[in-house]
């Protein structure tokens, strides 16, 4: 009985030992797996660090290359400046030496001997930069962008030209404001150019950074190529954007509202603009402008923010001294005054047209005149201030006529 109990204790101990050995084996496997996982992570991290270091090195290398190019250009400009200064010095010395004695002639020879190697060095430096760096400064051709559905000015969307088709290419460019005129050469530069020495160089004070208003607005230009009929596209777009809900108006260069063109030619330009209300927080305001230009199979849209406000023409004064003329007056003039044959206007039919046009700031009514057999004789305009105009169709312009 005691022997059986001892055997059971031994068997139980053996099972525990086997279980412990199995747990040790599992723990060893887990440790090995964790070690391998950590090794993989370490390798990945090392690869990322190496890649980042390569990127940083490439970036620093590119910056160093750019700095080298700038230094080379600066050195070239400095060399050219020295050559110009030496040339001015030699020229002045030659002028001073004319008519002088032998000493001055020797001085001229010395200056010429000094000038020749300086000019040769300048030419050599220029040739080096041209041969080595000229090709690298060529800019790559611009890449086309997807056809825009909207333009954006001051975070305000504007309907873009309704263009479709895979054959149409669109390019977007920034047109920076024109730089301010450079100041004239300082006294220091003039002294250096004339060859005077011994004067201490004055430290140039850094110019203040221009503010955003002083720098001006960077315009945005969209160029469209490969259009089938840009004239119809521009005319339809101008009509769409000058509708009341779009808020734009056709204006001249002073932002004065004008009538739309009677006809769009094969090439030309038209400007659309609208006033932008100022927001409650004081932002916004100003004018949004779209300058539309077209020629051939291409057109462009220039987004700008010109100064001023879109405005209407000044109202006509009622105190005009010119007598008001009407259709009845036109019927009583001699045909020769209108450039028509005959002795009386009774042989002609005068038909006023609907609407009005603006000529020289005055509202005018158009009257078409027909001769015998309803043959068209010409178009004339009666202005509100008593003036008479004739349309010259060949020149596409109006000519003022005399009543008397």
Tab-separated table of C-alpha atoms in Angstrom:
chain	number	residue	atom	x	y	z
A	1	UNK	CA	0.000	0.000	0.000
A	2	UNK	CA	2.780	2.366	0.882
A	3	UNK	CA	4.631	1.299	-2.267
A	4	UNK	CA	1.674	2.262	-4.464
A	5	UNK	CA	1.459	5.634	-2.835
A	6	UNK	CA	5.188	6.233	-3.420
A	7	UNK	CA	4.829	5.242	-7.079
A	8	UNK	CA	2.011	7.724	-7.539
A	9	UNK	CA	4.076	10.487	-5.976
A	10	UNK	CA	6.979	9.639	-8.306
A	11	UNK	CA	4.705	9.613	-11.373
A	12	UNK	CA	3.192	12.936	-10.382
A	13	UNK	CA	6.649	14.440	-9.960
A	14	UNK	CA	7.699	13.121	-13.377
A	15	UNK	CA	4.606	14.707	-14.989
A	16	UNK	CA	5.381	18.043	-13.347
A	17	UNK	CA	8.985	17.834	-14.548
A	18	UNK	CA	7.830	17.045	-18.095
A	19	UNK	CA	5.346	19.930	-18.009
A	20	UNK	CA	8.039	22.291	-16.728
A	21	UNK	CA	10.423	21.158	-19.484
A	22	UNK	CA	7.730	21.782	-22.090
A	23	UNK	CA	7.073	25.270	-20.689
A	24	UNK	CA	10.808	25.968	-20.811
A	25	UNK	CA	10.879	24.865	-24.450
A	26	UNK	CA	7.877	27.110	-25.334
A	27	UNK	CA	9.462	30.059	-23.520
A	28	UNK	CA	12.670	29.499	-25.480
A	29	UNK	CA	10.782	29.523	-28.766
A	30	UNK	CA	8.969	32.719	-27.801
A	31	UNK	CA	12.236	34.373	-26.845
A	32	UNK	CA	13.766	33.369	-30.151
A	33	UNK	CA	10.772	34.714	-32.094
A	34	UNK	CA	10.890	37.989	-30.143
A	35	UNK	CA	14.607	38.264	-30.843
A	36	UNK	CA	14.067	37.758	-34.564
A	37	UNK	CA	11.206	40.289	-34.572
A	38	UNK	CA	13.389	42.868	-32.838
A	39	UNK	CA	16.148	42.196	-35.346
A	40	UNK	CA	13.747	42.796	-38.264
A	41	UNK	CA	12.507	46.029	-36.665
A	42	UNK	CA	16.078	47.156	-36.103
A	43	UNK	CA	16.931	46.427	-39.746
A	44	UNK	CA	13.873	48.358	-40.966
A	45	UNK	CA	14.682	51.285	-38.690
A	46	UNK	CA	18.274	51.300	-39.861
A	47	UNK	CA	17.064	51.279	-43.476
A	48	UNK	CA	14.731	54.217	-42.791
A	49	UNK	CA	17.518	56.150	-41.071
A	50	UNK	CA	19.864	55.436	-43.980
A	51	UNK	CA	17.227	56.510	-46.525
A	52	UNK	CA	16.536	59.714	-44.576
A	53	UNK	CA	20.256	60.400	-44.367
A	54	UNK	CA	20.567	59.878	-48.128
A	55	UNK	CA	17.708	62.327	-48.756
A	56	UNK	CA	19.262	64.914	-46.445
A	57	UNK	CA	22.626	64.456	-48.096
A	58	UNK	CA	21.080	64.867	-51.553
A	59	UNK	CA	19.235	67.977	-50.370
A	60	UNK	CA	22.406	69.483	-48.888
A	61	UNK	CA	24.284	68.551	-52.049
A	62	UNK	CA	21.682	70.296	-54.186
A	63	UNK	CA	21.821	73.395	-51.975
A	64	UNK	CA	25.599	73.366	-52.152
A	65	UNK	CA	25.409	73.084	-55.933
A	66	UNK	CA	22.987	76.011	-56.097
A	67	UNK	CA	25.207	78.059	-53.786
A	68	UNK	CA	28.184	77.233	-55.995
A	69	UNK	CA	26.299	78.385	-59.089
A	70	UNK	CA	25.314	81.630	-57.353
A	71	UNK	CA	28.903	82.164	-56.270
A	72	UNK	CA	30.116	81.539	-59.816
A	73	UNK	CA	27.585	84.013	-61.219
A	74	UNK	CA	28.541	86.575	-58.581
A	75	UNK	CA	32.214	86.066	-59.390
A	76	UNK	CA	31.503	86.525	-63.085
A	77	UNK	CA	29.575	89.750	-62.424
A	78	UNK	CA	32.333	91.028	-60.145
A	79	UNK	CA	34.957	90.242	-62.789
A	80	UNK	CA	32.905	91.998	-65.463
A	81	UNK	CA	32.425	94.987	-63.136
A	82	UNK	CA	36.174	95.204	-62.527
A	83	UNK	CA	36.800	95.005	-66.262
A	84	UNK	CA	34.334	97.834	-66.906
A	85	UNK	CA	35.923	99.929	-64.141
A	86	UNK	CA	39.366	99.325	-65.613
A	87	UNK	CA	38.088	100.250	-69.059
A	88	UNK	CA	36.633	103.509	-67.703
A	89	UNK	CA	39.914	104.261	-65.931
A	90	UNK	CA	41.882	103.631	-69.100
A	91	UNK	CA	39.492	105.753	-71.138
A	92	UNK	CA	39.771	108.631	-68.682
A	93	UNK	CA	43.546	108.359	-68.649
A	94	UNK	CA	43.632	108.445	-72.443
A	95	UNK	CA	41.440	111.537	-72.489
A	96	UNK	CA	43.604	113.275	-69.896
A	97	UNK	CA	46.762	112.349	-71.764
A	98	UNK	CA	45.815	113.801	-75.142
A	99	UNK	CA	48.120	116.659	-76.056
A	100	UNK	CA	50.459	115.990	-73.095
A	101	UNK	CA	54.148	115.236	-72.881
A	102	UNK	CA	56.125	112.023	-72.933
A	103	UNK	CA	55.344	111.101	-69.317
A	104	UNK	CA	51.634	110.981	-69.987
A	105	UNK	CA	52.160	108.790	-73.025
A	106	UNK	CA	54.123	106.340	-70.892
A	107	UNK	CA	51.237	106.368	-68.422
A	108	UNK	CA	48.851	105.482	-71.257
A	109	UNK	CA	51.006	102.532	-72.252
A	110	UNK	CA	51.060	101.250	-68.667
A	111	UNK	CA	47.288	101.499	-68.340
A	112	UNK	CA	46.761	99.723	-71.639
A	113	UNK	CA	49.146	96.942	-70.601
A	114	UNK	CA	47.184	96.525	-67.355
A	115	UNK	CA	43.825	96.647	-69.095
A	116	UNK	CA	44.572	93.916	-71.664
A	117	UNK	CA	45.020	91.007	-69.180
A	118	UNK	CA	42.014	92.210	-67.133
A	119	UNK	CA	39.755	92.158	-70.191
A	120	UNK	CA	41.194	88.800	-71.261
A	121	UNK	CA	40.453	87.354	-67.808
A	122	UNK	CA	36.892	88.697	-67.917
A	123	UNK	CA	36.316	87.192	-71.364
A	124	UNK	CA	37.779	83.868	-70.211
A	125	UNK	CA	35.532	83.760	-67.130
A	126	UNK	CA	32.477	84.550	-69.261
A	127	UNK	CA	33.347	81.809	-71.731
A	128	UNK	CA	33.861	79.323	-68.876
A	129	UNK	CA	30.434	80.025	-67.375
A	130	UNK	CA	28.795	79.927	-70.801
A	131	UNK	CA	30.327	76.558	-71.732
A	132	UNK	CA	29.949	74.929	-68.339
A	133	UNK	CA	26.767	76.329	-66.840
A	134	UNK	CA	24.786	77.609	-69.799
A	135	UNK	CA	23.009	74.355	-70.503
A	136	UNK	CA	22.125	73.766	-66.853
A	137	UNK	CA	20.238	77.073	-66.567
A	138	UNK	CA	17.765	76.162	-69.326
A	139	UNK	CA	14.329	75.831	-67.794
A	140	UNK	CA	12.275	72.751	-68.478
A	141	UNK	CA	9.116	73.271	-70.559
A	142	UNK	CA	5.976	73.756	-68.442
A	143	UNK	CA	3.746	70.763	-67.822
A	144	UNK	CA	0.019	70.967	-68.701
A	145	UNK	CA	-2.512	70.817	-65.873
A	146	UNK	CA	-5.982	69.234	-65.760
A	147	UNK	CA	-8.663	71.443	-67.297
A	148	UNK	CA	-9.871	73.618	-64.398
A	149	UNK	CA	-13.557	73.821	-63.589
A	150	UNK	CA	-13.072	76.811	-61.294
A	151	UNK	CA	-10.623	79.646	-60.803
A	152	UNK	CA	-9.938	80.895	-57.272
A	153	UNK	CA	-9.252	84.475	-56.162
A	154	UNK	CA	-9.097	85.291	-52.442
A	155	UNK	CA	-10.474	81.794	-51.780
A	156	UNK	CA	-13.574	82.734	-53.823
A	157	UNK	CA	-14.395	80.280	-56.651
A	158	UNK	CA	-15.056	81.663	-60.135
A	159	UNK	CA	-16.545	79.574	-62.931
A	160	UNK	CA	-13.795	78.714	-65.406
A	161	UNK	CA	-13.962	78.576	-69.197
A	162	UNK	CA	-16.289	75.689	-70.134
A	163	UNK	CA	-13.681	73.654	-71.996
A	164	UNK	CA	-13.779	69.918	-72.706
A	165	UNK	CA	-11.730	67.576	-74.874
A	166	UNK	CA	-8.537	65.563	-74.492
A	167	UNK	CA	-6.888	67.522	-77.291
A	168	UNK	CA	-7.020	70.788	-75.282
A	169	UNK	CA	-3.910	71.605	-73.243
A	170	UNK	CA	-4.018	74.013	-70.289
A	171	UNK	CA	-0.995	75.642	-68.659
A	172	UNK	CA	-0.973	77.625	-65.422
A	173	UNK	CA	1.618	80.308	-64.757
A	174	UNK	CA	2.248	82.943	-62.114
A	175	UNK	CA	2.898	86.490	-63.316
A	176	UNK	CA	4.791	88.316	-60.561
A	177	UNK	CA	4.395	92.091	-60.257
A	178	UNK	CA	6.877	94.269	-62.066
A	179	UNK	CA	9.892	95.037	-59.841
A	180	UNK	CA	10.422	98.565	-58.607
A	181	UNK	CA	12.967	100.600	-60.625
A	182	UNK	CA	16.517	100.102	-59.427
A	183	UNK	CA	18.124	103.094	-57.701
A	184	UNK	CA	20.934	104.932	-59.435
A	185	UNK	CA	24.538	104.007	-58.727
A	186	UNK	CA	25.726	105.207	-55.340
A	187	UNK	CA	28.667	107.556	-54.891
A	188	UNK	CA	30.747	104.609	-53.747
A	189	UNK	CA	30.212	102.741	-57.023
A	190	UNK	CA	30.933	105.882	-59.049
A	191	UNK	CA	34.191	106.391	-57.116
A	192	UNK	CA	35.246	102.789	-57.666
A	193	UNK	CA	34.457	103.013	-61.395
A	194	UNK	CA	36.538	106.202	-61.830
A	195	UNK	CA	39.614	104.563	-60.319
A	196	UNK	CA	39.845	106.607	-57.117
A	197	UNK	CA	41.420	104.684	-54.226
A	198	UNK	CA	42.017	105.176	-50.550
A	199	UNK	CA	38.421	105.872	-49.598
A	200	UNK	CA	36.924	103.470	-47.103
A	201	UNK	CA	34.021	101.393	-48.302
A	202	UNK	CA	30.717	102.216	-46.660
A	203	UNK	CA	28.641	99.392	-45.314
A	204	UNK	CA	25.378	99.072	-47.176
A	205	UNK	CA	22.348	99.069	-44.963
A	206	UNK	CA	19.993	96.156	-45.710
A	207	UNK	CA	16.931	97.294	-47.619
A	208	UNK	CA	13.653	96.800	-45.759
A	209	UNK	CA	11.574	93.846	-46.855
A	210	UNK	CA	8.656	95.006	-49.049
A	211	UNK	CA	5.223	94.480	-47.593
A	212	UNK	CA	2.580	92.432	-49.431
A	213	UNK	CA	0.861	95.605	-50.648
A	214	UNK	CA	4.134	97.107	-51.844
A	215	UNK	CA	5.148	93.878	-53.559
A	216	UNK	CA	1.898	93.785	-55.510
A	217	UNK	CA	-0.431	90.958	-56.434
A	218	UNK	CA	0.944	87.921	-58.232
A	219	UNK	CA	-1.382	87.403	-61.177
A	220	UNK	CA	-2.402	83.930	-62.327
A	221	UNK	CA	-2.440	83.127	-66.050
A	222	UNK	CA	-4.236	80.178	-67.631
A	223	UNK	CA	-3.257	79.390	-71.249
A	224	UNK	CA	-5.457	77.180	-73.401
A	225	UNK	CA	-4.108	75.532	-76.574
A	226	UNK	CA	-5.790	73.360	-79.181
A	227	UNK	CA	-9.242	74.992	-79.128
A	228	UNK	CA	-11.487	74.545	-82.143
A	229	UNK	CA	-13.343	77.868	-81.911
A	230	UNK	CA	-11.930	80.175	-79.212
A	231	UNK	CA	-13.894	83.184	-80.545
A	232	UNK	CA	-17.268	81.560	-79.868
A	233	UNK	CA	-16.000	80.220	-76.536
A	234	UNK	CA	-14.847	83.653	-75.334
A	235	UNK	CA	-18.004	85.455	-76.504
A	236	UNK	CA	-20.264	82.898	-74.790
A	237	UNK	CA	-18.192	82.984	-71.603
A	238	UNK	CA	-18.237	86.793	-71.515
A	239	UNK	CA	-22.027	86.781	-71.909
A	240	UNK	CA	-22.371	84.166	-69.154
A	241	UNK	CA	-20.118	85.966	-66.664
A	242	UNK	CA	-21.639	89.404	-67.343
A	243	UNK	CA	-25.097	88.114	-66.425
A	244	UNK	CA	-26.627	89.479	-63.236
A	245	UNK	CA	-26.130	86.345	-61.139
A	246	UNK	CA	-22.407	86.109	-61.991
A	247	UNK	CA	-21.840	89.772	-61.133
A	248	UNK	CA	-19.129	90.592	-63.673
A	249	UNK	CA	-19.262	93.494	-66.130
A	250	UNK	CA	-17.382	94.240	-69.316
A	251	UNK	CA	-15.059	97.147	-68.493
A	252	UNK	CA	-12.281	99.207	-70.012
A	253	UNK	CA	-8.799	99.707	-68.557
A	254	UNK	CA	-10.191	102.230	-66.020
A	255	UNK	CA	-12.815	99.709	-64.778
A	256	UNK	CA	-15.609	101.749	-66.420
A	257	UNK	CA	-18.576	99.618	-67.430
A	258	UNK	CA	-18.945	99.552	-71.217
A	259	UNK	CA	-21.201	97.826	-73.734
A	260	UNK	CA	-20.111	94.418	-75.025
A	261	UNK	CA	-18.426	94.300	-78.430
A	262	UNK	CA	-20.853	94.144	-81.356
A	263	UNK	CA	-18.625	91.518	-82.923
A	264	UNK	CA	-15.668	89.447	-81.735
A	265	UNK	CA	-12.823	89.372	-84.268
A	266	UNK	CA	-10.358	86.582	-84.971
A	267	UNK	CA	-8.061	88.016	-82.307
A	268	UNK	CA	-8.510	90.458	-79.464
A	269	UNK	CA	-9.176	90.830	-75.757
A	270	UNK	CA	-11.990	91.778	-73.403
A	271	UNK	CA	-11.872	92.490	-69.668
A	272	UNK	CA	-14.435	91.337	-67.110
A	273	UNK	CA	-14.455	92.733	-63.574
A	274	UNK	CA	-16.646	92.873	-60.481
A	275	UNK	CA	-16.551	94.551	-57.089
A	276	UNK	CA	-16.043	92.178	-54.170
A	277	UNK	CA	-17.870	93.067	-50.919
A	278	UNK	CA	-15.820	93.298	-47.760
A	279	UNK	CA	-16.423	90.617	-45.151
A	280	UNK	CA	-17.614	91.206	-41.599
A	281	UNK	CA	-14.089	90.601	-40.294
A	282	UNK	CA	-12.675	93.271	-42.597
A	283	UNK	CA	-11.161	90.866	-45.105
A	284	UNK	CA	-11.929	90.662	-48.806
A	285	UNK	CA	-13.113	93.607	-50.816
A	286	UNK	CA	-11.396	95.022	-53.857
A	287	UNK	CA	-11.922	94.045	-57.489
A	288	UNK	CA	-11.674	90.693	-59.265
A	289	UNK	CA	-10.654	90.934	-62.912
A	290	UNK	CA	-10.553	88.395	-65.770
A	291	UNK	CA	-8.665	89.524	-68.870
A	292	UNK	CA	-9.665	87.273	-71.773
A	293	UNK	CA	-7.400	87.203	-74.837
A	294	UNK	CA	-7.634	85.017	-77.907
A	295	UNK	CA	-5.839	84.400	-81.189
A	296	UNK	CA	-5.713	81.462	-83.601
A	297	UNK	CA	-6.518	78.222	-81.755
A	298	UNK	CA	-5.559	79.463	-78.305
A	299	UNK	CA	-6.738	81.832	-75.615
A	300	UNK	CA	-5.741	82.940	-72.137
A	301	UNK	CA	-7.396	84.080	-68.909
A	302	UNK	CA	-5.437	86.408	-66.611
A	303	UNK	CA	-6.704	86.629	-63.003
A	304	UNK	CA	-5.881	89.952	-61.367
A	305	UNK	CA	-6.878	92.284	-58.510
A	306	UNK	CA	-6.526	95.805	-59.939
A	307	UNK	CA	-6.866	98.894	-57.815
A	308	UNK	CA	-10.043	100.982	-57.930
A	309	UNK	CA	-13.722	100.088	-58.250
A	310	UNK	CA	-15.942	99.020	-61.132
A	311	UNK	CA	-18.145	102.031	-61.887
A	312	UNK	CA	-20.756	103.362	-64.289
A	313	UNK	CA	-20.310	106.358	-66.594
A	314	UNK	CA	-21.167	109.729	-65.141
A	315	UNK	CA	-24.803	110.706	-65.702
A	316	UNK	CA	-25.374	113.112	-68.538
A	317	UNK	CA	-26.018	116.709	-67.566
A	318	UNK	CA	-29.409	118.078	-68.469
A	319	UNK	CA	-27.950	121.544	-69.039
A	320	UNK	CA	-26.529	120.636	-72.445
A	321	UNK	CA	-26.645	123.555	-74.841
A	322	UNK	CA	-26.922	121.324	-77.907
A	323	UNK	CA	-30.451	121.088	-79.332
A	324	UNK	CA	-32.115	117.693	-79.109
A	325	UNK	CA	-32.537	116.083	-82.504
A	326	UNK	CA	-34.874	113.277	-83.379
A	327	UNK	CA	-36.069	111.109	-86.231
A	328	UNK	CA	-38.137	113.959	-87.645
A	329	UNK	CA	-35.002	116.123	-87.927
A	330	UNK	CA	-33.207	113.308	-89.726
A	331	UNK	CA	-35.991	113.190	-92.319
A	332	UNK	CA	-35.550	116.896	-93.128
A	333	UNK	CA	-31.777	116.990	-93.783
A	334	UNK	CA	-30.363	116.892	-97.286
A	335	UNK	CA	-29.223	113.366	-98.309
A	336	UNK	CA	-25.757	114.713	-99.115
A	337	UNK	CA	-25.269	115.428	-95.387
A	338	UNK	CA	-25.623	111.694	-94.794
A	339	UNK	CA	-23.467	110.739	-97.768
A	340	UNK	CA	-26.493	109.573	-99.754
A	341	UNK	CA	-27.496	110.411	-103.333
A	342	UNK	CA	-30.684	112.280	-104.196
A	343	UNK	CA	-32.338	115.587	-103.413
A	344	UNK	CA	-34.751	114.606	-100.641
A	345	UNK	CA	-35.024	112.062	-97.829
A	346	UNK	CA	-38.555	111.237	-99.018
A	347	UNK	CA	-37.019	108.592	-101.261
A	348	UNK	CA	-35.606	106.787	-98.232
A	349	UNK	CA	-37.173	104.767	-95.430
A	350	UNK	CA	-35.862	105.353	-91.894
A	351	UNK	CA	-36.271	102.466	-89.433
A	352	UNK	CA	-35.112	102.954	-85.801
A	353	UNK	CA	-33.641	99.877	-84.098
A	354	UNK	CA	-34.411	98.528	-80.642
A	355	UNK	CA	-31.979	99.127	-77.795
A	356	UNK	CA	-29.237	101.710	-77.563
A	357	UNK	CA	-25.466	102.002	-77.806
A	358	UNK	CA	-23.014	104.336	-76.120
A	359	UNK	CA	-20.767	106.553	-78.252
A	360	UNK	CA	-18.334	109.025	-76.675
A	361	UNK	CA	-20.167	108.612	-73.368
A	362	UNK	CA	-23.614	109.445	-74.787
A	363	UNK	CA	-26.562	107.091	-75.268
A	364	UNK	CA	-27.423	106.804	-78.969
A	365	UNK	CA	-30.332	105.377	-80.963
A	366	UNK	CA	-29.478	103.449	-84.106
A	367	UNK	CA	-31.405	104.189	-87.295
A	368	UNK	CA	-31.055	102.059	-90.443
A	369	UNK	CA	-31.840	103.791	-93.741
A	370	UNK	CA	-33.091	101.917	-96.831
A	371	UNK	CA	-33.322	103.250	-100.360
A	372	UNK	CA	-35.302	102.261	-103.430
A	373	UNK	CA	-36.236	98.596	-103.510
A	374	UNK	CA	-35.510	98.255	-99.766
A	375	UNK	CA	-31.807	98.374	-100.509
A	376	UNK	CA	-29.746	99.037	-97.371
A	377	UNK	CA	-28.149	102.504	-97.514
A	378	UNK	CA	-26.422	102.771	-94.130
A	379	UNK	CA	-26.636	102.916	-90.338
A	380	UNK	CA	-26.769	106.192	-88.411
A	381	UNK	CA	-26.844	107.088	-84.712
A	382	UNK	CA	-28.755	109.901	-82.970
A	383	UNK	CA	-27.183	110.789	-79.606
A	384	UNK	CA	-29.001	112.193	-76.603
A	385	UNK	CA	-26.805	115.312	-76.706
A	386	UNK	CA	-27.859	116.175	-80.285
A	387	UNK	CA	-24.988	114.655	-82.280
A	388	UNK	CA	-25.249	112.577	-85.465
A	389	UNK	CA	-22.949	109.665	-86.385
A	390	UNK	CA	-22.602	107.365	-89.386
A	391	UNK	CA	-21.289	103.795	-89.196
A	392	UNK	CA	-18.287	103.227	-91.486
A	393	UNK	CA	-18.561	99.458	-91.997
A	394	UNK	CA	-15.263	99.198	-93.869
A	395	UNK	CA	-13.335	100.670	-90.933
A	396	UNK	CA	-15.761	99.301	-88.303
A	397	UNK	CA	-15.943	102.771	-86.718
A	398	UNK	CA	-18.378	105.668	-86.373
A	399	UNK	CA	-17.886	109.099	-87.994
A	400	UNK	CA	-19.535	112.249	-86.647
A	401	UNK	CA	-21.577	114.239	-89.183
A	402	UNK	CA	-22.712	117.868	-89.269
A	403	UNK	CA	-26.428	118.657	-89.209
A	404	UNK	CA	-26.072	121.958	-91.043
